[in-house]
Short mmCIF file of C-alpha atoms in Angstrom, two decimals:
data_model
loop_
_atom_site.label_atom_id
_atom_site.label_comp_id
_atom_site.label_asym_id
_atom_site.label_seq_id
_atom_site.Cartn_x
_atom_site.Cartn_y
_atom_site.Cartn_z
CA GLU A 808 103.86 93.48 108.98
CA ILE A 809 107.14 93.56 107.07
CA VAL A 810 106.84 95.78 104.00
CA LEU A 811 109.06 95.05 101.01
CA THR A 812 109.84 97.93 98.66
CA GLN A 813 111.24 97.08 95.24
CA SER A 814 113.12 99.49 93.01
CA PRO A 815 113.07 100.59 90.35
CA ALA A 816 109.48 99.94 89.33
CA THR A 817 110.61 99.52 85.74
CA LEU A 818 114.05 98.76 84.33
CA SER A 819 114.60 99.34 80.63
CA LEU A 820 117.56 97.38 79.30
CA SER A 821 118.79 95.56 76.21
CA PRO A 822 119.67 91.88 75.81
CA GLY A 823 123.21 91.25 76.99
CA GLU A 824 123.12 94.02 79.58
CA ARG A 825 123.38 93.53 83.34
CA ALA A 826 120.23 93.99 85.43
CA THR A 827 120.34 94.97 89.10
CA LEU A 828 117.07 94.84 91.04
CA SER A 829 116.66 96.03 94.62
CA CYS A 830 114.40 94.91 97.45
CA ARG A 831 114.36 96.77 100.76
CA ALA A 832 112.60 95.46 103.88
CA SER A 833 111.00 97.66 106.53
CA GLN A 834 112.79 95.58 109.18
CA SER A 835 115.38 92.84 109.13
CA VAL A 836 114.37 89.58 107.46
CA SER A 837 117.78 88.01 108.16
CA ASN A 838 118.56 86.06 104.96
CA TYR A 839 114.98 84.80 104.48
CA LEU A 840 114.34 86.47 101.18
CA ALA A 841 113.26 84.88 97.90
CA TRP A 842 112.92 86.13 94.33
CA TYR A 843 110.32 85.07 91.77
CA GLN A 844 109.98 85.74 88.06
CA GLN A 845 106.58 86.18 86.42
CA LYS A 846 105.86 86.40 82.71
CA PRO A 847 102.50 87.62 81.33
CA GLY A 848 99.75 85.05 81.76
CA GLN A 849 101.97 82.72 83.77
CA ALA A 850 102.38 81.86 87.43
CA PRO A 851 105.38 83.14 89.37
CA ARG A 852 108.50 80.96 89.18
CA LEU A 853 110.96 80.56 92.04
CA LEU A 854 114.43 81.85 91.14
CA ILE A 855 116.30 82.38 94.40
CA TYR A 856 115.58 81.47 98.01
CA ASP A 857 117.29 82.45 101.26
CA THR A 858 119.00 85.40 99.55
CA SER A 859 121.42 83.55 97.32
CA ASN A 860 120.38 79.94 96.68
CA ARG A 861 119.29 79.28 93.11
CA ALA A 862 116.24 77.07 92.71
CA THR A 863 116.38 73.90 90.65
CA GLY A 864 117.04 74.58 86.98
CA ILE A 865 117.73 78.30 87.35
CA PRO A 866 120.64 79.49 85.18
CA ALA A 867 123.80 80.79 86.80
CA ARG A 868 123.27 84.27 85.31
CA PHE A 869 120.77 84.83 88.12
CA SER A 870 122.34 85.63 91.48
CA GLY A 871 121.15 87.09 94.75
CA SER A 872 122.90 88.93 97.54
CA GLY A 873 122.25 90.99 100.66
CA SER A 874 121.21 90.56 104.26
CA GLY A 875 119.05 92.20 106.89
CA THR A 876 117.05 94.84 105.04
CA ASP A 877 118.78 95.30 101.67
CA PHE A 878 118.80 92.70 98.93
CA THR A 879 119.75 92.56 95.28
CA LEU A 880 118.88 90.28 92.38
CA THR A 881 121.42 90.45 89.58
CA ILE A 882 121.00 89.08 86.08
CA SER A 883 124.51 89.13 84.67
CA SER A 884 123.61 89.19 80.97
CA LEU A 885 119.97 89.50 79.96
CA GLU A 886 118.56 86.89 77.66
CA PRO A 887 115.35 87.60 75.68
CA GLU A 888 113.39 85.27 77.96
CA ASP A 889 114.41 87.25 81.07
CA PHE A 890 112.16 90.21 80.31
CA ALA A 891 109.46 89.82 82.93
CA VAL A 892 108.29 91.06 86.32
CA TYR A 893 110.33 90.11 89.38
CA TYR A 894 109.00 89.92 92.94
CA CYS A 895 110.82 89.55 96.24
CA GLN A 896 109.22 87.75 99.21
CA GLN A 897 110.17 87.46 102.88
CA ARG A 898 109.47 84.45 105.08
CA LEU A 899 110.98 85.50 108.40
CA ASN A 900 107.77 86.79 110.00
CA TRP A 901 104.43 85.38 108.98
CA PRO A 902 101.55 85.72 108.88
CA PRO A 903 101.45 87.83 106.99
CA LEU A 904 103.87 86.48 104.44
CA THR A 905 104.69 89.48 102.24
CA PHE A 906 105.76 90.14 98.69
CA GLY A 907 107.20 93.27 97.16
CA GLY A 908 105.38 95.32 94.56
CA GLY A 909 107.53 94.06 91.71
CA THR A 910 110.10 95.34 89.20
CA LYS A 911 109.33 95.06 85.52
CA VAL A 912 112.37 94.41 83.34
CA GLU A 913 111.52 95.56 79.84
CA ILE A 914 113.36 95.82 76.57
CA GLU B 776 107.51 66.41 86.72
CA VAL B 777 105.55 68.37 89.30
CA ASP B 778 102.12 69.44 88.09
CA LEU B 779 99.48 71.42 89.96
CA LEU B 780 96.10 71.94 88.30
CA GLU B 781 93.59 74.31 89.86
CA SER B 782 89.87 74.33 89.16
CA GLY B 783 86.66 75.79 90.53
CA GLY B 784 87.07 79.48 89.79
CA GLY B 785 84.32 81.61 88.33
CA LEU B 786 81.98 84.54 88.82
CA VAL B 787 80.20 84.79 92.17
CA GLN B 788 78.13 87.49 93.83
CA PRO B 789 79.33 89.27 96.96
CA GLY B 790 78.46 87.18 100.00
CA GLY B 791 78.53 83.99 97.96
CA SER B 792 80.71 80.88 98.21
CA LEU B 793 83.11 79.04 95.95
CA ARG B 794 85.28 75.95 96.37
CA LEU B 795 88.63 75.75 94.65
CA SER B 796 90.50 72.50 94.09
CA CYS B 797 94.07 71.67 93.14
CA ALA B 798 95.08 68.29 91.74
CA ALA B 799 98.73 67.47 92.35
CA SER B 800 100.97 64.98 90.58
CA GLY B 801 104.64 64.27 90.00
CA PHE B 802 105.67 64.27 93.67
CA THR B 803 104.75 62.60 96.95
CA PHE B 804 101.90 64.93 97.85
CA SER B 805 101.56 63.66 101.42
CA SER B 806 105.15 64.70 102.21
CA TYR B 807 104.80 68.41 101.48
CA ALA B 808 103.01 71.39 102.93
CA MET B 809 100.89 73.33 100.46
CA SER B 810 99.54 76.86 100.14
CA TRP B 811 97.14 79.05 98.24
CA VAL B 812 98.48 82.35 96.92
CA ARG B 813 96.35 84.89 95.08
CA GLN B 814 97.09 87.78 92.79
CA ALA B 815 94.67 90.60 92.10
CA PRO B 816 94.78 92.16 88.62
CA GLY B 817 97.93 94.26 88.22
CA LYS B 818 99.11 93.55 91.77
CA GLY B 819 101.79 91.46 93.42
CA PRO B 820 101.09 88.02 94.90
CA GLU B 821 99.37 87.71 98.29
CA TRP B 822 99.65 84.61 100.46
CA VAL B 823 96.22 83.36 101.49
CA SER B 824 96.52 80.08 103.38
CA GLY B 825 98.77 77.12 104.11
CA ILE B 826 98.44 73.57 105.42
CA ARG B 827 101.00 71.11 106.77
CA ASP B 828 101.72 67.81 105.02
CA ASN B 829 99.45 65.80 107.29
CA GLY B 830 96.74 68.44 107.38
CA GLY B 831 97.20 68.77 111.12
CA SER B 832 97.81 72.51 111.11
CA THR B 833 96.37 75.27 108.97
CA TYR B 834 97.29 78.92 108.60
CA TYR B 835 95.47 81.95 107.18
CA ALA B 836 96.09 85.54 106.25
CA ASP B 837 94.10 87.94 108.42
CA SER B 838 92.22 89.11 105.34
CA VAL B 839 90.55 85.69 104.90
CA LYS B 840 90.55 84.26 108.42
CA GLY B 841 87.10 83.05 109.42
CA ARG B 842 85.87 83.08 105.81
CA PHE B 843 88.19 80.64 104.00
CA THR B 844 89.00 77.04 104.92
CA ILE B 845 91.93 75.08 103.52
CA SER B 846 91.91 71.28 103.47
CA ARG B 847 93.65 68.40 101.75
CA ASP B 848 93.04 64.76 100.86
CA ASN B 849 96.37 62.96 100.74
CA SER B 850 94.72 59.78 99.40
CA LYS B 851 93.63 61.72 96.31
CA SER B 852 96.56 64.23 96.16
CA THR B 853 94.16 67.14 96.24
CA LEU B 854 94.16 70.52 97.96
CA ASP B 855 90.97 72.54 98.46
CA LEU B 856 90.02 76.06 99.45
CA GLN B 857 86.47 76.70 100.61
CA MET B 858 85.72 80.39 100.26
CA ASP B 859 82.65 81.82 101.99
CA SER B 860 81.32 85.36 102.47
CA LEU B 861 83.20 86.48 99.41
CA ARG B 862 83.96 90.16 98.89
CA ALA B 863 84.89 92.22 95.86
CA GLU B 864 88.44 92.45 97.17
CA ASP B 865 88.77 88.67 96.94
CA THR B 866 88.76 88.98 93.14
CA ALA B 867 92.05 87.50 91.95
CA ILE B 868 93.79 84.62 90.29
CA TYR B 869 94.22 81.89 92.90
CA TYR B 870 97.33 79.74 92.67
CA CYS B 871 98.01 76.44 94.36
CA ALA B 872 101.66 76.29 95.42
CA LYS B 873 103.91 73.57 96.77
CA LEU B 874 106.27 74.47 99.59
CA ARG B 875 109.92 73.50 99.23
CA GLN B 876 110.04 72.15 102.77
CA GLN B 877 107.58 71.85 105.66
CA MET B 878 106.01 75.30 106.05
CA ASP B 879 109.28 77.01 105.08
CA MET B 880 107.17 79.43 103.00
CA VAL B 881 109.31 79.05 99.89
CA PHE B 882 107.00 78.25 96.96
CA ASP B 883 108.96 76.08 94.55
CA TYR B 884 106.13 75.04 92.24
CA TRP B 885 102.94 76.84 91.26
CA GLY B 886 99.86 75.85 89.31
CA GLN B 887 98.58 77.90 86.38
CA GLY B 888 95.89 79.52 88.55
CA THR B 889 92.13 79.84 88.51
CA LEU B 890 90.31 83.17 88.27
CA VAL B 891 87.79 84.17 90.92
CA THR B 892 85.65 87.21 90.21
CA VAL B 893 83.37 88.57 92.93
CA SER B 894 80.87 90.96 91.45
CA SER B 895 77.14 91.62 91.31
#
């Protein structure tokens, strides 16, 4: 099973600041990594798939990078609606399909 | 607009059964693979099961294999999850999710979820 480790667990930032979230895989997932955003009481929402492809309707301030075992989600300038929990997910080897433990971006 | 509406959650005793349903609209349901993903309180998401567009192949996480059965009715645009021999660790919000492409395991749309609580 591929384990995804996200860091930091919590990121405390202000609107307008840059957010950098990390996801590290226990073995290579090639570029098959996705990022999801989840707000309280809501379902996860797809942001990025295959490392760097933005999903439909996702603003350009969200970008993804990396390959192999180390990946980054960057939010260039935080908007108030961006404060949420972010999960990474790999799809190279499944089952089991695995998600990371999440990074909470808080004000 | 894609819409996925889950139903069927509730409180059930350990060892009991429950059937979840997901009603899909806003896209050609028969053209897309679908999945169930669950999330225990305070935890990250966990993939549970998936089914191809024609229902010909099904897939399960080891944690539910032999206890859960996924199915679909393309004529009604519905996705089901039959859950038997339920355990306390199955307690979670269960989400119906559409896959971006055939079993590519990228979940581009999610329902609002239905809560399953397994407790005596």
